[in-house]
């Protein structure tokens, strides 16, 4: 069997290797011995499961992979692009969360409710939802407080979210967005109140989904170290280090809630049966 597709997939995962032919057999050489066990497991699945072969081979031949790297255009992920543009628009309209318009995007309006205790926050949320302001469960995603905040979230959302939209479909992406938003925003609000915002919870949810779902059917491209860095950064966020470094307090509960939601969706939702698209818009 030709291992060219598997080889290209390994390169996309950042695994340094080479394949030689010796005595009529293909021999896979790894630069890092620590990669041996996971690569052998992936190779066994590639050789024994036709759907894995199809997913890997189709993925690496997709037009959104240029030179073996994921490089989509706006037409490949219009929903993700729309989310980013909406976040940029809200950053401009709210002056990065500095004017009163920003209160329209918060989980509850902090001007009209007490939210100092858990009981206060529950009562404020109940009153807000009873008044029909359902949008507030989602809109904190589009409230950002600095350019570094929105740029980082946008880059990560484009890189990972566009892959979900392309390979797993727009319905899956929207479901992931709604569920991670509800859990991340809800958890952050219950713990700390309404003064938070950003797409970080969604980004963590998408990362958790990509990581776990990737283990079932390889189709996404991201460096393995990304998940390690993200989880480490989330843990650091629960310490005082970010404030000591002048980064302020992070929305740690939103990160955790989003990540758990993404993992849960990857665990309960089957990988779409359709093969990844190899062409079209």
mmCIF file of C-alpha atoms in Angstrom, residues 15-267:
data_model
loop_
_atom_site.group_PDB
_atom_site.id
_atom_site.type_symbol
_atom_site.label_atom_id
_atom_site.label_comp_id
_atom_site.label_asym_id
_atom_site.label_seq_id
_atom_site.Cartn_x
_atom_site.Cartn_y
_atom_site.Cartn_z
ATOM 1 C CA UNK A 15 6.068 14.494 13.008
ATOM 2 C CA UNK A 16 9.523 14.470 11.402
ATOM 3 C CA UNK A 17 10.053 11.261 9.454
ATOM 4 C CA UNK A 18 11.090 9.693 6.176
ATOM 5 C CA UNK A 19 9.969 6.626 4.237
ATOM 6 C CA UNK A 20 12.388 4.394 2.353
ATOM 7 C CA UNK A 21 11.883 1.287 0.240
ATOM 8 C CA UNK A 22 13.950 -1.732 1.220
ATOM 9 C CA UNK A 23 13.535 -5.183 -0.285
ATOM 10 C CA UNK A 24 10.141 -4.311 -1.738
ATOM 11 C CA UNK A 25 8.851 -2.980 1.587
ATOM 12 C CA UNK A 26 8.223 0.586 2.746
ATOM 13 C CA UNK A 27 10.120 1.455 5.931
ATOM 14 C CA UNK A 28 9.009 4.360 8.122
ATOM 15 C CA UNK A 29 11.785 6.145 10.036
ATOM 16 C CA UNK A 30 10.977 8.554 12.887
ATOM 17 C CA UNK A 31 13.290 11.333 14.070
ATOM 18 C CA UNK A 32 11.848 11.307 17.595
ATOM 19 C CA UNK A 33 11.592 7.867 19.275
ATOM 20 C CA UNK A 34 8.824 9.221 21.543
ATOM 21 C CA UNK A 35 6.534 9.350 18.493
ATOM 22 C CA UNK A 36 6.883 5.605 17.878
ATOM 23 C CA UNK A 37 3.856 4.315 19.790
ATOM 24 C CA UNK A 38 1.276 6.925 18.677
ATOM 25 C CA UNK A 39 2.486 6.745 15.066
ATOM 26 C CA UNK A 40 2.277 2.945 15.049
ATOM 27 C CA UNK A 41 -1.267 3.153 16.412
ATOM 28 C CA UNK A 42 -2.216 5.687 13.737
ATOM 29 C CA UNK A 43 -0.574 3.578 11.029
ATOM 30 C CA UNK A 44 -2.423 0.454 12.174
ATOM 31 C CA UNK A 45 -5.735 2.289 11.882
ATOM 32 C CA UNK A 46 -4.734 3.731 8.508
ATOM 33 C CA UNK A 47 -3.944 0.267 7.154
ATOM 34 C CA UNK A 48 -6.932 -1.555 8.668
ATOM 35 C CA UNK A 49 -9.796 0.947 8.379
ATOM 36 C CA UNK A 50 -10.806 2.052 4.863
ATOM 37 C CA UNK A 51 -12.692 5.089 6.156
ATOM 38 C CA UNK A 52 -9.514 6.341 7.830
ATOM 39 C CA UNK A 53 -7.576 5.922 4.581
ATOM 40 C CA UNK A 54 -10.256 7.809 2.690
ATOM 41 C CA UNK A 55 -10.334 10.631 5.244
ATOM 42 C CA UNK A 56 -6.551 11.030 5.300
ATOM 43 C CA UNK A 57 -6.056 10.749 1.543
ATOM 44 C CA UNK A 58 -8.928 13.106 0.739
ATOM 45 C CA UNK A 59 -7.825 15.611 3.356
ATOM 46 C CA UNK A 60 -4.287 15.929 2.072
ATOM 47 C CA UNK A 61 -5.573 16.318 -1.499
ATOM 48 C CA UNK A 62 -8.093 19.025 -0.560
ATOM 49 C CA UNK A 63 -7.732 22.376 -2.373
ATOM 50 C CA UNK A 64 -7.682 24.171 0.982
ATOM 51 C CA UNK A 65 -4.344 22.520 1.726
ATOM 52 C CA UNK A 66 -1.597 24.442 -0.035
ATOM 53 C CA UNK A 67 1.859 22.950 0.236
ATOM 54 C CA UNK A 68 0.503 20.559 2.847
ATOM 55 C CA UNK A 69 -0.784 23.397 5.047
ATOM 56 C CA UNK A 70 -4.317 24.478 5.814
ATOM 57 C CA UNK A 71 -4.912 27.718 3.906
ATOM 58 C CA UNK A 72 -8.645 28.302 3.369
ATOM 59 C CA UNK A 73 -10.149 31.246 1.553
ATOM 60 C CA UNK A 74 -13.245 33.122 2.809
ATOM 61 C CA UNK A 75 -15.541 31.014 0.621
ATOM 62 C CA UNK A 76 -14.420 27.863 2.424
ATOM 63 C CA UNK A 77 -15.622 29.117 5.838
ATOM 64 C CA UNK A 78 -18.178 31.933 5.478
ATOM 65 C CA UNK A 79 -19.759 31.332 8.900
ATOM 66 C CA UNK A 80 -16.451 31.574 10.739
ATOM 67 C CA UNK A 81 -15.613 34.685 8.764
ATOM 68 C CA UNK A 82 -18.985 36.164 9.684
ATOM 69 C CA UNK A 83 -18.340 35.531 13.390
ATOM 70 C CA UNK A 84 -14.990 37.291 13.194
ATOM 71 C CA UNK A 85 -16.411 40.264 11.291
ATOM 72 C CA UNK A 86 -19.253 40.572 13.812
ATOM 73 C CA UNK A 87 -16.755 40.565 16.679
ATOM 74 C CA UNK A 88 -14.736 43.300 14.949
ATOM 75 C CA UNK A 89 -17.882 45.350 14.357
ATOM 76 C CA UNK A 90 -18.908 45.046 18.006
ATOM 77 C CA UNK A 91 -15.412 46.009 19.116
ATOM 78 C CA UNK A 92 -15.785 49.224 17.124
ATOM 79 C CA UNK A 93 -19.384 49.922 18.197
ATOM 80 C CA UNK A 94 -18.638 49.377 21.897
ATOM 81 C CA UNK A 95 -15.213 51.086 21.809
ATOM 82 C CA UNK A 96 -13.662 47.876 23.085
ATOM 83 C CA UNK A 97 -16.236 47.536 25.832
ATOM 84 C CA UNK A 98 -15.762 51.084 27.100
ATOM 85 C CA UNK A 99 -19.177 52.622 26.358
ATOM 86 C CA UNK A 100 -22.695 51.854 27.540
ATOM 87 C CA UNK A 101 -23.559 49.970 24.362
ATOM 88 C CA UNK A 102 -21.363 47.165 25.665
ATOM 89 C CA UNK A 103 -23.945 46.470 28.389
ATOM 90 C CA UNK A 104 -26.329 45.276 25.663
ATOM 91 C CA UNK A 105 -23.953 42.385 24.958
ATOM 92 C CA UNK A 106 -23.332 41.334 28.555
ATOM 93 C CA UNK A 107 -24.939 38.279 30.142
ATOM 94 C CA UNK A 108 -27.122 40.588 32.247
ATOM 95 C CA UNK A 109 -27.161 44.380 32.392
ATOM 96 C CA UNK A 110 -24.914 45.245 35.371
ATOM 97 C CA UNK A 111 -26.552 48.680 35.714
ATOM 98 C CA UNK A 112 -29.935 47.288 36.719
ATOM 99 C CA UNK A 113 -29.183 44.233 38.826
ATOM 100 C CA UNK A 114 -27.200 43.336 41.896
ATOM 101 C CA UNK A 115 -24.770 40.543 41.159
ATOM 102 C CA UNK A 116 -22.496 40.458 44.187
ATOM 103 C CA UNK A 117 -23.613 37.042 45.406
ATOM 104 C CA UNK A 118 -24.519 33.789 43.720
ATOM 105 C CA UNK A 119 -28.167 34.261 44.666
ATOM 106 C CA UNK A 120 -28.128 37.771 43.179
ATOM 107 C CA UNK A 121 -26.665 36.488 39.926
ATOM 108 C CA UNK A 122 -29.239 33.707 39.613
ATOM 109 C CA UNK A 123 -32.077 36.151 40.280
ATOM 110 C CA UNK A 124 -30.689 38.662 37.781
ATOM 111 C CA UNK A 125 -30.381 35.989 35.105
ATOM 112 C CA UNK A 126 -33.912 34.730 35.730
ATOM 113 C CA UNK A 127 -35.325 38.247 35.408
ATOM 114 C CA UNK A 128 -33.301 38.920 32.265
ATOM 115 C CA UNK A 129 -34.465 35.769 30.521
ATOM 116 C CA UNK A 130 -38.046 36.312 31.649
ATOM 117 C CA UNK A 131 -37.960 39.719 29.945
ATOM 118 C CA UNK A 132 -37.082 38.026 26.647
ATOM 119 C CA UNK A 133 -33.412 39.057 26.429
ATOM 120 C CA UNK A 134 -32.329 35.605 25.298
ATOM 121 C CA UNK A 135 -29.572 36.989 23.070
ATOM 122 C CA UNK A 136 -27.467 37.752 26.136
ATOM 123 C CA UNK A 137 -26.624 34.078 26.525
ATOM 124 C CA UNK A 138 -24.540 34.315 23.349
ATOM 125 C CA UNK A 139 -23.545 37.956 22.818
ATOM 126 C CA UNK A 140 -20.741 38.106 25.427
ATOM 127 C CA UNK A 141 -18.751 36.165 22.802
ATOM 128 C CA UNK A 142 -18.583 39.307 20.672
ATOM 129 C CA UNK A 143 -17.503 41.678 23.450
ATOM 130 C CA UNK A 144 -13.748 42.253 23.558
ATOM 131 C CA UNK A 145 -11.636 44.626 25.619
ATOM 132 C CA UNK A 146 -8.369 44.943 23.690
ATOM 133 C CA UNK A 147 -6.982 44.455 20.196
ATOM 134 C CA UNK A 148 -4.662 41.681 21.351
ATOM 135 C CA UNK A 149 -7.699 39.929 22.823
ATOM 136 C CA UNK A 150 -9.745 40.008 19.633
ATOM 137 C CA UNK A 151 -6.817 39.340 17.283
ATOM 138 C CA UNK A 152 -5.743 36.201 19.146
ATOM 139 C CA UNK A 153 -9.298 34.867 19.316
ATOM 140 C CA UNK A 154 -9.919 35.637 15.645
ATOM 141 C CA UNK A 155 -6.746 33.904 14.479
ATOM 142 C CA UNK A 156 -7.513 30.765 16.487
ATOM 143 C CA UNK A 157 -11.164 30.758 15.443
ATOM 144 C CA UNK A 158 -10.235 31.078 11.785
ATOM 145 C CA UNK A 159 -7.551 28.392 11.911
ATOM 146 C CA UNK A 160 -9.597 25.740 13.756
ATOM 147 C CA UNK A 161 -13.190 26.786 13.150
ATOM 148 C CA UNK A 162 -12.699 26.918 9.402
ATOM 149 C CA UNK A 163 -11.562 23.297 9.438
ATOM 150 C CA UNK A 164 -14.693 22.205 11.293
ATOM 151 C CA UNK A 165 -16.889 24.153 8.883
ATOM 152 C CA UNK A 166 -15.140 22.609 5.873
ATOM 153 C CA UNK A 167 -14.808 18.992 7.005
ATOM 154 C CA UNK A 168 -17.703 18.480 9.430
ATOM 155 C CA UNK A 169 -20.182 20.957 7.994
ATOM 156 C CA UNK A 170 -21.779 24.246 8.950
ATOM 157 C CA UNK A 171 -24.515 22.647 11.055
ATOM 158 C CA UNK A 172 -21.865 20.994 13.260
ATOM 159 C CA UNK A 173 -19.969 24.271 13.588
ATOM 160 C CA UNK A 174 -23.108 26.192 14.594
ATOM 161 C CA UNK A 175 -24.077 23.510 17.129
ATOM 162 C CA UNK A 176 -20.584 23.644 18.592
ATOM 163 C CA UNK A 177 -20.718 27.438 18.746
ATOM 164 C CA UNK A 178 -24.078 27.535 20.540
ATOM 165 C CA UNK A 179 -23.320 24.796 23.067
ATOM 166 C CA UNK A 180 -19.848 26.073 23.956
ATOM 167 C CA UNK A 181 -21.151 29.631 24.205
ATOM 168 C CA UNK A 182 -23.940 28.653 26.587
ATOM 169 C CA UNK A 183 -21.705 26.601 28.865
ATOM 170 C CA UNK A 184 -18.689 28.904 28.851
ATOM 171 C CA UNK A 185 -20.653 32.132 29.301
ATOM 172 C CA UNK A 186 -23.004 30.594 31.847
ATOM 173 C CA UNK A 187 -20.198 29.193 33.992
ATOM 174 C CA UNK A 188 -18.228 32.427 33.865
ATOM 175 C CA UNK A 189 -21.287 34.473 34.836
ATOM 176 C CA UNK A 190 -22.279 32.245 37.741
ATOM 177 C CA UNK A 191 -18.751 32.384 39.171
ATOM 178 C CA UNK A 192 -17.798 36.017 38.603
ATOM 179 C CA UNK A 193 -20.730 38.061 37.298
ATOM 180 C CA UNK A 194 -21.405 39.788 33.962
ATOM 181 C CA UNK A 195 -18.185 41.764 33.446
ATOM 182 C CA UNK A 196 -16.530 39.486 30.921
ATOM 183 C CA UNK A 197 -16.497 38.861 27.201
ATOM 184 C CA UNK A 198 -14.677 37.349 24.270
ATOM 185 C CA UNK A 199 -14.612 34.349 21.957
ATOM 186 C CA UNK A 200 -12.061 32.510 24.087
ATOM 187 C CA UNK A 201 -14.634 30.061 25.456
ATOM 188 C CA UNK A 202 -15.710 29.157 21.929
ATOM 189 C CA UNK A 203 -12.082 28.843 20.840
ATOM 190 C CA UNK A 204 -11.370 26.460 23.725
ATOM 191 C CA UNK A 205 -14.486 24.482 22.824
ATOM 192 C CA UNK A 206 -13.398 24.181 19.212
ATOM 193 C CA UNK A 207 -9.918 23.132 20.284
ATOM 194 C CA UNK A 208 -11.299 20.436 22.600
ATOM 195 C CA UNK A 209 -13.614 19.184 19.873
ATOM 196 C CA UNK A 210 -10.861 19.065 17.241
ATOM 197 C CA UNK A 211 -8.437 17.273 19.543
ATOM 198 C CA UNK A 212 -10.796 14.515 20.685
ATOM 199 C CA UNK A 213 -12.654 14.071 17.384
ATOM 200 C CA UNK A 214 -9.325 13.920 15.554
ATOM 201 C CA UNK A 215 -8.500 10.764 17.484
ATOM 202 C CA UNK A 216 -11.523 9.059 15.912
ATOM 203 C CA UNK A 217 -10.991 10.148 12.303
ATOM 204 C CA UNK A 218 -7.900 12.193 11.362
ATOM 205 C CA UNK A 219 -8.889 15.205 9.258
ATOM 206 C CA UNK A 220 -7.872 18.369 11.104
ATOM 207 C CA UNK A 221 -4.475 20.022 10.947
ATOM 208 C CA UNK A 222 -2.938 21.554 14.043
ATOM 209 C CA UNK A 223 0.338 21.038 15.907
ATOM 210 C CA UNK A 224 0.014 18.591 18.833
ATOM 211 C CA UNK A 225 1.771 21.121 21.077
ATOM 212 C CA UNK A 226 -1.191 23.487 20.666
ATOM 213 C CA UNK A 227 -3.416 21.449 22.972
ATOM 214 C CA UNK A 228 -0.628 21.216 25.550
ATOM 215 C CA UNK A 229 -0.059 24.968 25.447
ATOM 216 C CA UNK A 230 -3.788 25.743 25.646
ATOM 217 C CA UNK A 231 -4.391 23.493 28.643
ATOM 218 C CA UNK A 232 -1.264 24.798 30.397
ATOM 219 C CA UNK A 233 -2.381 28.383 29.781
ATOM 220 C CA UNK A 234 -5.836 27.564 31.138
ATOM 221 C CA UNK A 235 -4.306 26.132 34.316
ATOM 222 C CA UNK A 236 -2.017 29.158 34.685
ATOM 223 C CA UNK A 237 -5.076 31.366 34.378
ATOM 224 C CA UNK A 238 -6.381 30.010 37.674
ATOM 225 C CA UNK A 239 -3.260 31.301 39.417
ATOM 226 C CA UNK A 240 -2.207 34.885 40.154
ATOM 227 C CA UNK A 241 0.581 34.795 37.542
ATOM 228 C CA UNK A 242 -1.334 36.597 34.732
ATOM 229 C CA UNK A 243 -2.140 39.495 37.068
ATOM 230 C CA UNK A 244 1.457 39.606 38.286
ATOM 231 C CA UNK A 245 2.557 39.868 34.640
ATOM 232 C CA UNK A 246 0.110 42.719 34.058
ATOM 233 C CA UNK A 247 -2.249 40.672 31.869
ATOM 234 C CA UNK A 248 -5.228 41.166 34.146
ATOM 235 C CA UNK A 249 -7.706 38.527 35.226
ATOM 236 C CA UNK A 250 -8.672 36.024 32.555
ATOM 237 C CA UNK A 251 -12.105 34.490 32.016
ATOM 238 C CA UNK A 252 -10.866 31.158 33.336
ATOM 239 C CA UNK A 253 -14.278 29.620 33.891
ATOM 240 C CA UNK A 254 -15.262 30.465 30.307
ATOM 241 C CA UNK A 255 -12.132 28.698 29.051
ATOM 242 C CA UNK A 256 -12.862 25.650 31.190
ATOM 243 C CA UNK A 257 -16.557 25.553 30.323
ATOM 244 C CA UNK A 258 -15.884 25.864 26.614
ATOM 245 C CA UNK A 259 -13.200 23.200 26.648
ATOM 246 C CA UNK A 260 -15.401 20.719 28.526
ATOM 247 C CA UNK A 261 -18.305 21.433 26.147
ATOM 248 C CA UNK A 262 -16.095 20.797 23.118
ATOM 249 C CA UNK A 263 -14.825 17.520 24.549
ATOM 250 C CA UNK A 264 -18.361 16.416 25.400
ATOM 251 C CA UNK A 265 -19.656 17.138 21.905
ATOM 252 C CA UNK A 266 -16.753 15.269 20.329
ATOM 253 C CA UNK A 267 -17.497 12.307 22.604
#
